[in-house]
PDB file of C-alpha atoms in Angstrom:
ATOM      1  CA  MET E   6      -5.659  -7.361 -30.318  1.00 52.00           C
ATOM      2  CA  GLY E   7      -2.646  -5.762 -28.668  1.00 56.00           C
ATOM      3  CA  PHE E   8       1.075  -6.399 -28.868  1.00 52.00           C
ATOM      4  CA  TYR E   9       1.133  -9.791 -27.145  1.00 52.00           C
ATOM      5  CA  GLY E  10      -2.014 -11.036 -28.836  1.00 54.00           C
ATOM      6  CA  GLU E  11      -0.525 -10.260 -32.253  1.00 59.00           C
ATOM      7  CA  ARG E  12       2.715 -12.028 -31.347  1.00 57.00           C
ATOM      8  CA  LEU E  13       0.847 -15.105 -30.123  1.00 57.00           C
ATOM      9  CA  HIS E  14      -1.252 -15.123 -33.253  1.00 61.00           C
ATOM     10  CA  GLY E  15       1.952 -15.067 -35.330  1.00 62.00           C
ATOM     11  CA  ILE E  16       3.420 -17.951 -33.329  1.00 60.00           C
ATOM     12  CA  TYR E  17       0.181 -19.862 -33.735  1.00 61.00           C
ATOM     13  CA  ASP E  18       0.293 -19.322 -37.516  1.00 66.00           C
ATOM     14  CA  ALA E  19       3.907 -20.516 -37.686  1.00 63.00           C
ATOM     15  CA  LEU E  20       3.136 -23.628 -35.638  1.00 59.00           C
ATOM     16  CA  HIS E  21       0.067 -24.354 -37.708  1.00 62.00           C
ATOM     17  CA  ALA E  22       2.069 -24.022 -40.943  1.00 65.00           C
ATOM     18  CA  ALA E  23       4.747 -26.396 -39.611  1.00 60.00           C
ATOM     19  CA  ILE E  24       2.112 -28.979 -38.711  1.00 57.00           C
ATOM     20  CA  GLU E  25       0.442 -28.714 -42.116  1.00 61.00           C
ATOM     21  CA  THR E  26       3.736 -29.264 -43.968  1.00 61.00           C
ATOM     22  CA  GLY E  27       4.115 -32.673 -42.329  1.00 58.00           C
ATOM     23  CA  GLY E  28       6.442 -32.179 -39.414  1.00 53.00           C
ATOM     24  CA  GLY E  29       6.422 -35.845 -38.368  1.00 52.00           C
ATOM     25  CA  GLY E  30       4.859 -37.617 -35.385  1.00 53.00           C
ATOM     26  CA  TYR E  31       7.113 -36.462 -32.541  1.00 51.00           C
ATOM     27  CA  PHE E  32       7.452 -32.978 -33.962  1.00 56.00           C
ATOM     28  CA  HIS E  33       3.682 -32.786 -34.494  1.00 54.00           C
ATOM     29  CA  CYS E  34       3.066 -33.821 -30.888  1.00 54.00           C
ATOM     30  CA  LEU E  35       5.607 -31.294 -29.615  1.00 55.00           C
ATOM     31  CA  LEU E  36       3.997 -28.535 -31.650  1.00 55.00           C
ATOM     32  CA  SER E  37       0.561 -29.494 -30.394  1.00 59.00           C
ATOM     33  CA  PHE E  38       1.762 -29.191 -26.798  1.00 58.00           C
ATOM     34  CA  SER E  39       3.446 -25.882 -27.643  1.00 63.00           C
ATOM     35  CA  HIS E  40       0.211 -24.654 -29.178  1.00 60.00           C
ATOM     36  CA  PHE E  41      -1.708 -25.642 -26.058  1.00 63.00           C
ATOM     37  CA  GLY E  42       0.880 -23.904 -23.855  1.00 66.00           C
ATOM     38  CA  ILE E  43       0.697 -20.708 -25.868  1.00 68.00           C
ATOM     39  CA  LEU E  44      -3.091 -20.648 -25.738  1.00 68.00           C
ATOM     40  CA  HIS E  45      -2.995 -21.326 -21.997  1.00 66.00           C
ATOM     41  CA  ILE E  46      -0.489 -18.527 -21.398  1.00 67.00           C
ATOM     42  CA  SER E  47      -2.604 -16.190 -23.506  1.00 67.00           C
ATOM     43  CA  LYS E  48      -5.774 -17.005 -21.593  1.00 69.00           C
ATOM     44  CA  VAL E  49      -4.290 -17.087 -18.092  1.00 69.00           C
ATOM     45  CA  PHE E  50      -1.787 -14.235 -18.257  1.00 73.00           C
ATOM     46  CA  LEU E  51      -2.006 -11.994 -21.275  1.00 79.00           C
ATOM     47  CA  LYS E  52      -5.765 -11.448 -21.383  1.00 82.00           C
ATOM     48  CA  PRO E  53      -5.989 -10.357 -17.707  1.00 84.00           C
ATOM     49  CA  ILE E  54      -2.951  -8.110 -18.129  1.00 86.00           C
ATOM     50  CA  SER E  55      -4.537  -6.542 -21.205  1.00 87.00           C
ATOM     51  CA  GLU E  56      -7.804  -6.026 -19.288  1.00 89.00           C
ATOM     52  CA  LEU E  57      -5.922  -4.439 -16.378  1.00 90.00           C
ATOM     53  CA  LYS E  58      -4.074  -2.101 -18.742  1.00 92.00           C
ATOM     54  CA  TYR E  59      -7.386  -1.126 -20.361  1.00 93.00           C
ATOM     55  CA  ALA E  60      -8.955  -0.419 -16.950  1.00 94.00           C
ATOM     56  CA  MET E  61      -5.935   1.656 -15.918  1.00 94.00           C
ATOM     57  CA  ASP E  62      -6.105   3.644 -19.167  1.00 95.00           C
ATOM     58  CA  GLN E  63      -9.818   4.276 -18.645  1.00 96.00           C
ATOM     59  CA  PHE E  64      -9.243   5.469 -15.080  1.00 95.00           C
ATOM     60  CA  ALA E  65      -6.395   7.720 -16.229  1.00 95.00           C
ATOM     61  CA  LYS E  66      -8.754   9.262 -18.816  1.00 96.00           C
ATOM     62  CA  GLY E  67     -11.235  10.158 -16.071  1.00 94.00           C
ATOM     63  CA  ASN E  68     -13.562   7.154 -15.989  1.00 95.00           C
ATOM     64  CA  ARG E  69     -13.775   6.873 -12.211  1.00 94.00           C
ATOM     65  CA  GLU E  70     -16.344   4.069 -12.361  1.00 93.00           C
ATOM     66  CA  VAL E  71     -14.083   1.501 -14.045  1.00 95.00           C
ATOM     67  CA  GLN E  72     -13.458  -1.714 -12.092  1.00 93.00           C
ATOM     68  CA  MET E  73     -11.655  -4.953 -12.906  1.00 91.00           C
ATOM     69  CA  GLY E  74     -13.690  -8.095 -13.302  1.00 87.00           C
ATOM     70  CA  GLU E  75     -12.959 -11.160 -11.207  1.00 83.00           C
ATOM     71  CA  ILE E  76      -9.776 -13.001 -12.174  1.00 81.00           C
ATOM     72  CA  SER E  77      -9.641 -16.634 -11.121  1.00 76.00           C
ATOM     73  CA  SER E  78      -6.397 -16.924  -9.174  1.00 71.00           C
ATOM     74  CA  GLY E  79      -2.794 -16.012  -8.578  1.00 79.00           C
ATOM     75  CA  GLU E  80      -0.903 -12.778  -8.657  1.00 81.00           C
ATOM     76  CA  LEU E  81      -3.162 -11.311 -11.323  1.00 84.00           C
ATOM     77  CA  LYS E  82      -6.145 -11.771  -9.021  1.00 87.00           C
ATOM     78  CA  SER E  83      -4.210  -9.843  -6.394  1.00 89.00           C
ATOM     79  CA  LEU E  84      -3.334  -7.077  -8.877  1.00 90.00           C
ATOM     80  CA  SER E  85      -6.929  -6.692 -10.035  1.00 91.00           C
ATOM     81  CA  GLY E  86      -8.139  -6.604  -6.427  1.00 92.00           C
ATOM     82  CA  HIS E  87      -5.573  -3.950  -5.535  1.00 93.00           C
ATOM     83  CA  PHE E  88      -6.563  -1.921  -8.599  1.00 94.00           C
ATOM     84  CA  ASN E  89     -10.210  -2.019  -7.512  1.00 95.00           C
ATOM     85  CA  SER E  90      -9.279  -1.063  -3.935  1.00 96.00           C
ATOM     86  CA  MET E  91      -7.077   1.767  -5.169  1.00 96.00           C
ATOM     87  CA  THR E  92      -9.749   3.226  -7.455  1.00 96.00           C
ATOM     88  CA  LYS E  93     -12.337   2.955  -4.683  1.00 96.00           C
ATOM     89  CA  ARG E  94     -10.041   4.794  -2.246  1.00 97.00           C
ATOM     90  CA  ILE E  95      -9.181   7.481  -4.790  1.00 96.00           C
ATOM     91  CA  ASN E  96     -12.887   8.025  -5.440  1.00 96.00           C
ATOM     92  CA  GLU E  97     -13.531   8.311  -1.687  1.00 97.00           C
ATOM     93  CA  LEU E  98     -10.743  10.875  -1.341  1.00 97.00           C
ATOM     94  CA  ILE E  99     -12.078  12.904  -4.267  1.00 96.00           C
ATOM     95  CA  LEU E 100     -15.591  12.911  -2.795  1.00 96.00           C
ATOM     96  CA  ASN E 101     -14.279  13.910   0.647  1.00 97.00           C
ATOM     97  CA  ASN E 102     -12.230  16.709  -0.909  1.00 97.00           C
ATOM     98  CA  GLU E 103     -15.238  17.985  -2.860  1.00 95.00           C
ATOM     99  CA  LYS E 104     -17.321  17.905   0.320  1.00 96.00           C
ATOM    100  CA  GLU E 105     -14.701  19.896   2.261  1.00 95.00           C
ATOM    101  CA  VAL E 106     -14.395  22.468  -0.520  1.00 94.00           C
ATOM    102  CA  ASN E 107     -18.170  22.913  -0.624  1.00 93.00           C
ATOM    103  CA  GLU E 108     -18.313  23.300   3.158  1.00 92.00           C
ATOM    104  CA  LYS E 109     -15.602  25.978   3.041  1.00 90.00           C
ATOM    105  CA  ILE E 110     -17.444  27.842   0.294  1.00 91.00           C
ATOM    106  CA  ILE E 111     -20.669  27.781   2.326  1.00 90.00           C
ATOM    107  CA  LEU E 112     -18.804  28.994   5.418  1.00 89.00           C
ATOM    108  CA  LYS E 113     -17.198  31.886   3.487  1.00 86.00           C
ATOM    109  CA  CYS E 114     -20.589  32.877   2.069  1.00 88.00           C
ATOM    110  CA  ARG E 115     -22.068  32.986   5.573  1.00 85.00           C
ATOM    111  CA  LEU E 116     -19.244  35.187   6.829  1.00 81.00           C
ATOM    112  CA  TRP E 117     -19.839  37.823   4.161  1.00 78.00           C
TER     113      TRP E 117
END
């Protein structure tokens, strides 16, 4: 679940327990809005950040095919797009380097 997911789950449990013990009308309403806000933050921010971290970890481990899925909007959309552009460019550079190395090897073999 990850660090933030576990923390949100704990907050959710605490809010749920407070509601179940009869927190009163206003308090109940406030907690309901807090619960909605936490779930919204989790969905909009924490899940995409967790997915980006996972993709970065995969790329760092050598999975050069990893790409971020589409994120709906905002700065996280920009970050995921930049990650995809970066991995694409790195892959292009690696392929170009491999091609140059192979060409140099072929040239050296011809000279012998």
